[in-house]
PDB file of C-alpha atoms in Angstrom:
ATOM      1  CA  MET M   1     -18.237 -10.443  95.323  1.00 55.00           C
ATOM      2  CA  ALA M   2     -21.911 -11.202  94.733  1.00 62.00           C
ATOM      3  CA  GLU M   3     -23.622  -9.472  91.840  1.00 66.00           C
ATOM      4  CA  GLN M   4     -25.805  -6.607  93.006  1.00 66.00           C
ATOM      5  CA  SER M   5     -28.366  -4.513  91.209  1.00 66.00           C
ATOM      6  CA  ILE M   6     -30.002  -1.128  91.602  1.00 65.00           C
ATOM      7  CA  ASN M   7     -33.624  -0.664  90.633  1.00 68.00           C
ATOM      8  CA  ILE M   8     -34.965   2.362  88.813  1.00 70.00           C
ATOM      9  CA  THR M   9     -38.675   2.827  89.309  1.00 69.00           C
ATOM     10  CA  PHE M  10     -40.904   5.010  87.171  1.00 68.00           C
ATOM     11  CA  VAL M  11     -44.117   5.901  88.933  1.00 64.00           C
ATOM     12  CA  THR M  12     -47.068   7.515  87.227  1.00 63.00           C
ATOM     13  CA  ALA M  13     -50.053   9.125  88.808  1.00 61.00           C
ATOM     14  CA  GLU M  14     -53.393   7.801  87.684  1.00 64.00           C
ATOM     15  CA  VAL M  15     -53.283   8.111  83.902  1.00 64.00           C
ATOM     16  CA  ALA M  16     -56.309   9.630  82.240  1.00 66.00           C
ATOM     17  CA  ALA M  17     -57.840   7.927  79.216  1.00 72.00           C
ATOM     18  CA  GLY M  18     -55.809   8.642  76.105  1.00 74.00           C
ATOM     19  CA  GLU M  19     -52.597   9.519  77.968  1.00 78.00           C
ATOM     20  CA  ALA M  20     -49.411   7.478  77.938  1.00 80.00           C
ATOM     21  CA  LEU M  21     -45.891   7.619  79.358  1.00 81.00           C
ATOM     22  CA  VAL M  22     -43.144   5.441  77.862  1.00 83.00           C
ATOM     23  CA  VAL M  23     -39.582   5.278  79.227  1.00 84.00           C
ATOM     24  CA  GLU M  24     -36.888   3.233  77.496  1.00 88.00           C
ATOM     25  CA  LEU M  25     -33.105   3.011  77.413  1.00 90.00           C
ATOM     26  CA  ASP M  26     -31.538   5.127  74.664  1.00 90.00           C
ATOM     27  CA  ALA M  27     -29.613   2.454  72.731  1.00 91.00           C
ATOM     28  CA  GLU M  28     -27.735   5.024  70.634  1.00 91.00           C
ATOM     29  CA  LYS M  29     -26.411   7.154  73.525  1.00 91.00           C
ATOM     30  CA  ASN M  30     -25.793   4.065  75.687  1.00 94.00           C
ATOM     31  CA  GLU M  31     -23.909   2.447  72.779  1.00 95.00           C
ATOM     32  CA  ASP M  32     -26.221  -0.595  73.055  1.00 93.00           C
ATOM     33  CA  LYS M  33     -25.266  -1.201  76.717  1.00 94.00           C
ATOM     34  CA  THR M  34     -28.077  -2.506  78.915  1.00 90.00           C
ATOM     35  CA  GLN M  35     -26.139  -2.978  82.171  1.00 89.00           C
ATOM     36  CA  PHE M  36     -24.250  -0.217  83.967  1.00 87.00           C
ATOM     37  CA  LEU M  37     -21.823  -0.027  86.863  1.00 86.00           C
ATOM     38  CA  TYR M  38     -22.739   2.148  89.831  1.00 82.00           C
ATOM     39  CA  GLY M  39     -21.902   5.741  88.927  1.00 83.00           C
ATOM     40  CA  GLU M  40     -22.011   5.235  85.145  1.00 88.00           C
ATOM     41  CA  LYS M  41     -24.365   7.356  83.080  1.00 89.00           C
ATOM     42  CA  ALA M  42     -27.452   5.682  81.673  1.00 89.00           C
ATOM     43  CA  TYR M  43     -29.544   7.518  79.105  1.00 91.00           C
ATOM     44  CA  PHE M  44     -33.318   7.136  78.813  1.00 88.00           C
ATOM     45  CA  ARG M  45     -35.842   8.377  76.283  1.00 87.00           C
ATOM     46  CA  VAL M  46     -39.152   9.547  77.704  1.00 84.00           C
ATOM     47  CA  TYR M  47     -42.181   9.715  75.425  1.00 83.00           C
ATOM     48  CA  THR M  48     -45.498  11.257  76.436  1.00 83.00           C
ATOM     49  CA  TYR M  49     -48.854  11.295  74.733  1.00 82.00           C
ATOM     50  CA  PRO M  50     -50.111  13.866  74.285  1.00 83.00           C
ATOM     51  CA  GLU M  51     -46.784  15.664  73.799  1.00 81.00           C
ATOM     52  CA  SER M  52     -47.924  18.434  76.164  1.00 81.00           C
ATOM     53  CA  MET M  53     -48.509  15.977  79.031  1.00 80.00           C
ATOM     54  CA  PRO M  54     -46.714  17.453  82.067  1.00 79.00           C
ATOM     55  CA  ILE M  55     -44.166  15.265  83.858  1.00 78.00           C
ATOM     56  CA  THR M  56     -42.191  15.888  87.042  1.00 78.00           C
ATOM     57  CA  ILE M  57     -38.743  14.354  87.511  1.00 78.00           C
ATOM     58  CA  ILE M  58     -37.622  13.715  91.097  1.00 77.00           C
ATOM     59  CA  GLU M  59     -34.457  11.871  92.040  1.00 78.00           C
ATOM     60  CA  SER M  60     -34.270   9.933  95.277  1.00 76.00           C
ATOM     61  CA  ASP M  61     -30.544   9.219  94.876  1.00 76.00           C
ATOM     62  CA  GLY M  62     -28.018  10.225  92.244  1.00 76.00           C
ATOM     63  CA  ASN M  63     -28.503  12.913  89.611  1.00 80.00           C
ATOM     64  CA  ILE M  64     -30.921  13.347  86.747  1.00 80.00           C
ATOM     65  CA  THR M  65     -29.963  15.758  83.982  1.00 81.00           C
ATOM     66  CA  LEU M  66     -32.082  16.755  81.012  1.00 80.00           C
ATOM     67  CA  GLU M  67     -29.901  16.098  77.953  1.00 80.00           C
ATOM     68  CA  GLY M  68     -32.353  17.297  75.337  1.00 76.00           C
ATOM     69  CA  SER M  69     -35.958  17.586  74.407  1.00 74.00           C
ATOM     70  CA  GLY M  70     -38.090  17.717  71.349  1.00 72.00           C
ATOM     71  CA  ILE M  71     -39.973  15.503  69.003  1.00 71.00           C
ATOM     72  CA  SER M  72     -38.539  12.220  67.822  1.00 68.00           C
ATOM     73  CA  GLU M  73     -40.028  10.466  64.837  1.00 70.00           C
ATOM     74  CA  GLU M  74     -39.227   6.944  63.787  1.00 70.00           C
ATOM     75  CA  GLU M  75     -40.172   5.185  60.613  1.00 75.00           C
ATOM     76  CA  ASP M  76     -41.286   1.570  60.378  1.00 77.00           C
ATOM     77  CA  GLN M  77     -42.097  -0.545  57.367  1.00 79.00           C
ATOM     78  CA  ILE M  78     -45.244  -2.603  57.798  1.00 79.00           C
ATOM     79  CA  ILE M  79     -45.826  -5.477  55.388  1.00 79.00           C
ATOM     80  CA  PHE M  80     -49.276  -6.931  54.766  1.00 79.00           C
ATOM     81  CA  PRO M  81     -48.645 -10.263  53.032  1.00 82.00           C
ATOM     82  CA  LYS M  82     -51.146 -11.526  50.464  1.00 80.00           C
ATOM     83  CA  THR M  83     -53.156  -8.299  50.377  1.00 75.00           C
ATOM     84  CA  LYS M  84     -53.121  -4.939  48.641  1.00 70.00           C
ATOM     85  CA  GLU M  85     -54.859  -3.167  51.530  1.00 68.00           C
ATOM     86  CA  GLY M  86     -53.520  -1.733  54.726  1.00 58.00           C
TER      87      GLY M  86
END
């Protein structure tokens, strides 16, 4: 059987200056999977800026379920070689 794929499209209305929408696979909940069989659950993280930016979720096929919401903070270490300023 030939390999087939299903596309997931995220569409945004015209974004105003200073607004952003980021959607990415949730590596933790997906257990680092990046490919899914039809019918398997795939988890996404949705980030908006500003946090209060309204979003509308509409499914054209399948089901979308809100699994949680809130603020997620991540910490990164940034190294500036050969300087004492950042």
